[in-house]
Short mmCIF file of C-alpha atoms and ligand atoms in Angstrom, two decimals:
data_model
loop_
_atom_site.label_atom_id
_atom_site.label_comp_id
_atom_site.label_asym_id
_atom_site.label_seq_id
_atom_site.Cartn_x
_atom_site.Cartn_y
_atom_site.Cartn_z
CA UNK A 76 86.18 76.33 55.41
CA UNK A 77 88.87 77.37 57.95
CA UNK A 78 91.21 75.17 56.70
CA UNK A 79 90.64 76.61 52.92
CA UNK A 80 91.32 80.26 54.58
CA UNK A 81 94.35 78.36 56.31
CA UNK A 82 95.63 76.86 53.24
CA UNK A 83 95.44 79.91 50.82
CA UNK A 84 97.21 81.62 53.45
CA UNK A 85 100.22 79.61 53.62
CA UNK A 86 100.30 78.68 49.93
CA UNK A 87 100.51 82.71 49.70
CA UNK A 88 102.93 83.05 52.22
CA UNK A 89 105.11 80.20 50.16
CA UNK A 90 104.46 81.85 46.79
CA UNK A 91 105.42 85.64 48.13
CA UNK A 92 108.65 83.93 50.00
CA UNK A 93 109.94 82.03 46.96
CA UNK A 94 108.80 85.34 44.78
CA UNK A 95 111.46 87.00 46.45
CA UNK A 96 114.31 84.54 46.57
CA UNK A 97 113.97 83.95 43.06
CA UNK A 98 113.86 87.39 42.42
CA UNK A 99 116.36 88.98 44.75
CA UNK A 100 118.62 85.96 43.91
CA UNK A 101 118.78 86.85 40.19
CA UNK A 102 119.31 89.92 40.32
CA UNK A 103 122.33 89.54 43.43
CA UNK A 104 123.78 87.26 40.86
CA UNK A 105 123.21 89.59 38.04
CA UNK A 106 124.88 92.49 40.29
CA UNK A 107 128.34 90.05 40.60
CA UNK A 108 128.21 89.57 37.35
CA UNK A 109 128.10 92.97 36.32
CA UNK A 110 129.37 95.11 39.21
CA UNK A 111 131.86 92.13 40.46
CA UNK A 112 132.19 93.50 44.01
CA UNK A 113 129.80 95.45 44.66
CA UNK A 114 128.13 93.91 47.82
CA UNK A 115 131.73 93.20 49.17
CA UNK A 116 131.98 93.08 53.24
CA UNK A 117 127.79 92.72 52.92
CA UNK A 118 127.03 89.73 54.16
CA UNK A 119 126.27 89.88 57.75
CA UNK A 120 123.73 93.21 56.21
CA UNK A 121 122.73 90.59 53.48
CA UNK A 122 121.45 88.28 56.17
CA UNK A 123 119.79 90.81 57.85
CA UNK A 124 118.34 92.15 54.99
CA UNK A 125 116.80 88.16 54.27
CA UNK A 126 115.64 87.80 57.27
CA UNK A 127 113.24 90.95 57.96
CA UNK A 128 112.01 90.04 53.83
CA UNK A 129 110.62 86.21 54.79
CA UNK A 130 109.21 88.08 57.72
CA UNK A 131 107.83 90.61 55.16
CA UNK A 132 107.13 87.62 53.11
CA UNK A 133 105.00 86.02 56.00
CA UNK A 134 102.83 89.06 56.39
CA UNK A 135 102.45 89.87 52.92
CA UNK A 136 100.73 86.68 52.81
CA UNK A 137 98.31 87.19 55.22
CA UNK A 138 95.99 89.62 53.58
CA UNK A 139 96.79 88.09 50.31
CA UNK A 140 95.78 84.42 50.94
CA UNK A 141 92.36 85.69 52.34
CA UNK A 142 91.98 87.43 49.65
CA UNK A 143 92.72 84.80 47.47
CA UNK A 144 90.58 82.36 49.28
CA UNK A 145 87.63 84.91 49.23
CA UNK A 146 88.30 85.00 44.80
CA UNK A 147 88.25 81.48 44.95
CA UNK A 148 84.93 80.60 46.84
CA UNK A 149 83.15 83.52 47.06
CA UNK A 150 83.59 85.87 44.21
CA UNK A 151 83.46 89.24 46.48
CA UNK A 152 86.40 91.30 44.98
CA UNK A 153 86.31 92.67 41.92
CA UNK A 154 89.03 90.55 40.03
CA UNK A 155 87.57 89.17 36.76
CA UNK A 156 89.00 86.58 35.15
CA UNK A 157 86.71 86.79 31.72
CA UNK A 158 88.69 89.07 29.85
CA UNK A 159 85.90 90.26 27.50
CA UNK A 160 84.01 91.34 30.81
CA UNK A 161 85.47 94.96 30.40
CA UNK A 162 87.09 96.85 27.35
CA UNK A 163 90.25 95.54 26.01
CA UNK A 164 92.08 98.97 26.47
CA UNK A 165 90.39 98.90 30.49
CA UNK A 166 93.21 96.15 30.74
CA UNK A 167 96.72 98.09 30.75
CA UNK A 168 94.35 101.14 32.48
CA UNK A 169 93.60 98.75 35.32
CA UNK A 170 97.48 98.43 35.80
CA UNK A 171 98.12 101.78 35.96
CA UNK A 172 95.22 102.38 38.31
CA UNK A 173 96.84 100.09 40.44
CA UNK A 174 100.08 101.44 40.12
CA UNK A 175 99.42 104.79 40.74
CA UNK A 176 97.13 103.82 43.65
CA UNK A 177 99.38 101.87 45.56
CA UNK A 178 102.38 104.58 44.41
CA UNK A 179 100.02 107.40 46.41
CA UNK A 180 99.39 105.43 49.51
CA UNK A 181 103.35 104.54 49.82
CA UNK A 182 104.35 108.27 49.15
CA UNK A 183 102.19 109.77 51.89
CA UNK A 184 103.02 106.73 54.14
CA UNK A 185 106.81 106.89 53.43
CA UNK A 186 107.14 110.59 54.14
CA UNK A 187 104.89 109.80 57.45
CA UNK A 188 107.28 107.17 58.32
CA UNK A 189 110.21 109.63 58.03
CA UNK A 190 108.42 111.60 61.05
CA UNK A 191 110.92 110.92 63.59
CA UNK A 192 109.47 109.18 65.97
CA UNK A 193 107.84 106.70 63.22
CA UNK A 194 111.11 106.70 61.40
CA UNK A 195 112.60 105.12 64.81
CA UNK A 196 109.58 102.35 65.20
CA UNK A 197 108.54 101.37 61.67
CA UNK A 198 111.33 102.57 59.41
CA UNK A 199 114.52 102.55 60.40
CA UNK A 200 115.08 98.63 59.65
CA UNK A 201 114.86 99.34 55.87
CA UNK A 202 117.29 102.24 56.34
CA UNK A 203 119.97 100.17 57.98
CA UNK A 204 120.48 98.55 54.47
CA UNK A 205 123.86 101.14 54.05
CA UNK A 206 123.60 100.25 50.89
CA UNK A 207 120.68 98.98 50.10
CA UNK A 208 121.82 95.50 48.18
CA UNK A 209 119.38 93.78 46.06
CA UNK A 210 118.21 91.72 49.03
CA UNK A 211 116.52 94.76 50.81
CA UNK A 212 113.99 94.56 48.70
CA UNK A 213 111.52 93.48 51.60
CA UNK A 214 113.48 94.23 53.90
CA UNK A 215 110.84 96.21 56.29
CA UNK A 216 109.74 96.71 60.05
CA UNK A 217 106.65 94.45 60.33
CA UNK A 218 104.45 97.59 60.47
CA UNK A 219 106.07 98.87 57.94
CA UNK A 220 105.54 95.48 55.82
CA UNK A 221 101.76 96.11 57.09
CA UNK A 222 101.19 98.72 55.53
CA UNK A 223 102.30 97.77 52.37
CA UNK A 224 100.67 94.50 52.24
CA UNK A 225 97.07 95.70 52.63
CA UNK A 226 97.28 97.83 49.26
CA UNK A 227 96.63 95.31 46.58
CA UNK A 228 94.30 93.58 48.43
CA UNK A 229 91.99 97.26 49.37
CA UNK A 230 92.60 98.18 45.97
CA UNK A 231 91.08 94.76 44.41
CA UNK A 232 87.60 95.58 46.45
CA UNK A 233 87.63 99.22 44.55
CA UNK A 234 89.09 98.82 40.98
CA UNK A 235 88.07 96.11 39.09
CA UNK A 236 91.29 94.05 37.31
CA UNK A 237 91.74 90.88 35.47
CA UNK A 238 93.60 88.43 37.06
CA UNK A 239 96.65 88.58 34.42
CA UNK A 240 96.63 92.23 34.91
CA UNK A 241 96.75 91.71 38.96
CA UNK A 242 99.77 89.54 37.92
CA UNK A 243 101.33 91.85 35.64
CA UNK A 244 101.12 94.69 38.54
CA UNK A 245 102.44 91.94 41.12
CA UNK A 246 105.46 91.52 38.63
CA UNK A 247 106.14 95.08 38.16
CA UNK A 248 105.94 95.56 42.23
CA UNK A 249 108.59 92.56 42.86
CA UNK A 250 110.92 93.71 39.72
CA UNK A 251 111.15 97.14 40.70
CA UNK A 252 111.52 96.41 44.74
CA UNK A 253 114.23 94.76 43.87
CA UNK A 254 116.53 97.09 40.91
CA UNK A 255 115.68 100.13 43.31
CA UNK A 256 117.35 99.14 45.54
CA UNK A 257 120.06 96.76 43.95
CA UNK A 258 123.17 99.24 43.70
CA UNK A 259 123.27 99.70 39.78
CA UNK A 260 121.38 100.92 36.90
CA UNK A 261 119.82 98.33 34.83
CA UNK A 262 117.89 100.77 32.84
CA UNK A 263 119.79 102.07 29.85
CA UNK A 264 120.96 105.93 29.93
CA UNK A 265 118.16 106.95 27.18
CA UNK A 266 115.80 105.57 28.97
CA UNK A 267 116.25 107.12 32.62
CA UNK A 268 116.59 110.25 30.86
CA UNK A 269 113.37 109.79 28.82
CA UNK A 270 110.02 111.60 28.66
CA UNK A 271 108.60 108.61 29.71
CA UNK A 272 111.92 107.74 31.99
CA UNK A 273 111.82 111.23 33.76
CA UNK A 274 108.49 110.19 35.73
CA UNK A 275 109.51 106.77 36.52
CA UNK A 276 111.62 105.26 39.53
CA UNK A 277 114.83 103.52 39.06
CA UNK A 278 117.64 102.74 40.97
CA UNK A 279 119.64 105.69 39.96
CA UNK A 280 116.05 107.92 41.82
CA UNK A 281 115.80 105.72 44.94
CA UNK A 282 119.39 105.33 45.65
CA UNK A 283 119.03 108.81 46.39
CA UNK A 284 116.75 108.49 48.87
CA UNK A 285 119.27 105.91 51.08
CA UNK A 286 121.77 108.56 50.47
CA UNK A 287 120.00 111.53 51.62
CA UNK A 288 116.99 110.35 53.15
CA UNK A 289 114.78 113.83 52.75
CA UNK A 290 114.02 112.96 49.28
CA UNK A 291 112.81 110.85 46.69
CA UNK A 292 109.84 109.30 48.98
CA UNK A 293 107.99 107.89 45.71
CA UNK A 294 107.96 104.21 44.58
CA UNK A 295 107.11 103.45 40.80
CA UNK A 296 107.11 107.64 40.16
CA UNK A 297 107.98 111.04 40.51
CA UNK A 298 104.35 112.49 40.01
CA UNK A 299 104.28 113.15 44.28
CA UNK A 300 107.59 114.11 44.53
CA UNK A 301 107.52 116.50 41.73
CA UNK A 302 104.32 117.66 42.92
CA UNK A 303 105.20 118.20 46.56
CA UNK A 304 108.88 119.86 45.95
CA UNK A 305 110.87 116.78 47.55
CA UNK A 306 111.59 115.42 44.01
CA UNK A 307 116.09 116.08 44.03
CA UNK A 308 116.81 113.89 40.86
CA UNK A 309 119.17 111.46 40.42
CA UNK A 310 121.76 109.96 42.62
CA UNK A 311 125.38 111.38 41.85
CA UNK A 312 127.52 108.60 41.57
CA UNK A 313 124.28 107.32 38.81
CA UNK A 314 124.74 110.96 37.43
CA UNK A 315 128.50 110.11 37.03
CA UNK A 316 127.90 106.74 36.02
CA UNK A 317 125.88 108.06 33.17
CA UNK A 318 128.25 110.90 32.03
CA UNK A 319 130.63 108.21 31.39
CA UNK A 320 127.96 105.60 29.51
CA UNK A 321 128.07 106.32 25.79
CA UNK A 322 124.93 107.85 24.58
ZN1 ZN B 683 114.23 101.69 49.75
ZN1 ZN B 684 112.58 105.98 53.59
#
C-alpha cells in the first residue's frame, strides 16, 4: 500500500515537472519567436526562475499523488469518472466552480502574502522575477507553492468534477500561469477588451501587478479585485501595445 501512495506521488511529481517544461518551454520559444529579444540578459533570472518551479513542481506533487492514489483505490473524493453521473451542463459548471474557488483562496492569500513581513518569507522569490519571463510560472517560495498546491486537491473532497473536467481546469491553471506572466499579450486586442475579456486575467492584468505590486492580486479574474477596489487595469506598456494593434 505504501509503495502505491509512494508511486502516485512521484509519478505526480514527474507529470507536474514535465507539465511545466513543456509548457513554459513553448511558450519561451513562442516569446523569441514573436518578441525576438525579449528575455535578453535573463538567463541567470531564467535559471532561477527553473529552479524554485521543479521545487514547486516537487510539492505540487505531494498532495496531488495522494490524492490520486486515494481516486485510484479508494474512491473517497468526489471525482466521477461516469459522465452521465451528473447533468451534462453540471460539467463546464464544475470548471468554473473550480476556477472561481481556487481564484478566491489565491486572492485573499496573495494580498496576505503582500503583508510585509509574509511578503519577505513566502513571497518575495516570485517577485524577484524583474520581469517575470515565461519560466516564472512556478516560480514560488515553498510555502508559497504550499499553499497553492492544496487547492485542487480540498476542492475535489467538496465539489464533485469529472475527471476530464479536473483536466480541463488543470490545463487552464498551467496555460494561464504561464502567458501571465510571459512578457506579451497572446490574447487578441478584442478580446482583452471584451465583456467577457474585462473579467478575465491576462498578461497585459498581471504584468501590472510585477510592475506595481499593490494591485491586481487576482489569478484567472477581476471579480475580487473589482470588488475590493485594488482592481488598476491594464499594464501601460500593454495599454500602448494595444493603441498601436489594429482593431
Ligand atoms: Zn505573478
Ligand atoms: Zn504578488
Amino acid at each position: 500500500m505504501l509503495s502505491a501512495l509512494a508511486l502516485a506521488v512521484a509519478a505526480m511529481i514527474a507529470i507536474i515537472a514535465l507539465r511545466y517544461l513543456l509548457a513554459s518551454g513553448l511558450f519561451a520559444l513562442a516569446t523569441a519567436r514573436v518578441k525576438p529579444g525579449l528575455y535578453a540578459g535573463l538567463n541567470p533570472q531564467i535559471r532561477k526562475e527553473i529552479g524554485w518551479s521543479l521545487a514547486s513542481a516537487a510539492i505540487y506533487g505531494l498532495p496531488a499523488g495522494i490524492i490520486a492514489w486515494g481516486w485510484d483505490n479508494r474512491g473517497w473524493t468526489l471525482i466521477y469518472s461516469d459522465i452521465a453521473a451528473y447533468p451534462l451542463w453540471y460539467w463546464p459548471l464544475s470548471i468554473l466552480l473550480f476556477l472561481f474557488a481556487h481564484d478566491t483562496w489565491f486572492y485573499w492569500t496573495h494580498r496576505l502574502m503582500h503583508r510585509p513581513k509574509w511578503f519577505r518569507i513566502a513571497h518575495a522569490v516570485h517577485h524577484a522575477s524583474r520581469p517575470p519571463t515565461a519560466w516564472a510560472a512556478m516560480s514560488f517560495h515553498p510555502i508559497e507553492a504550499l499553499t497553492g498546491a492544496i487547492v485542487l486537491p480540498l476542492l475535489v473532497f467538496i465539489i464533485p468534477i469529472h475527471i476530464a473536467a479536473l483536466g480541463a481546469v488543470a490545463g487552464v491553471m498551467t496555460v494561464m500561469g504561464v502567458t501571465n506572466h510571459m512578457g506579451w499579450e497572446i490574447f487578441p486586442r478584442w478580446f482583452v477588451h471584451s465583456r467577457v475579456g474585462n473579467w478575465v486575467i491576462t498578461a497585459s492584468h498581471h504584468q501590472r501587478h510585477h510592475d506595481e505590486y499593490r494591485c491586481n492580486y487576482g489569478l484567472y479574474f477581476r471579480f475580487w479585485d473589482r470588488l475590493c477596489k485594488t482592481d488598476k487595469g491594464l499594464a501601460a506598456r500593454y495599454q500602448a501595445e494595444h493603441a498601436a494593434q489594429p482593431r
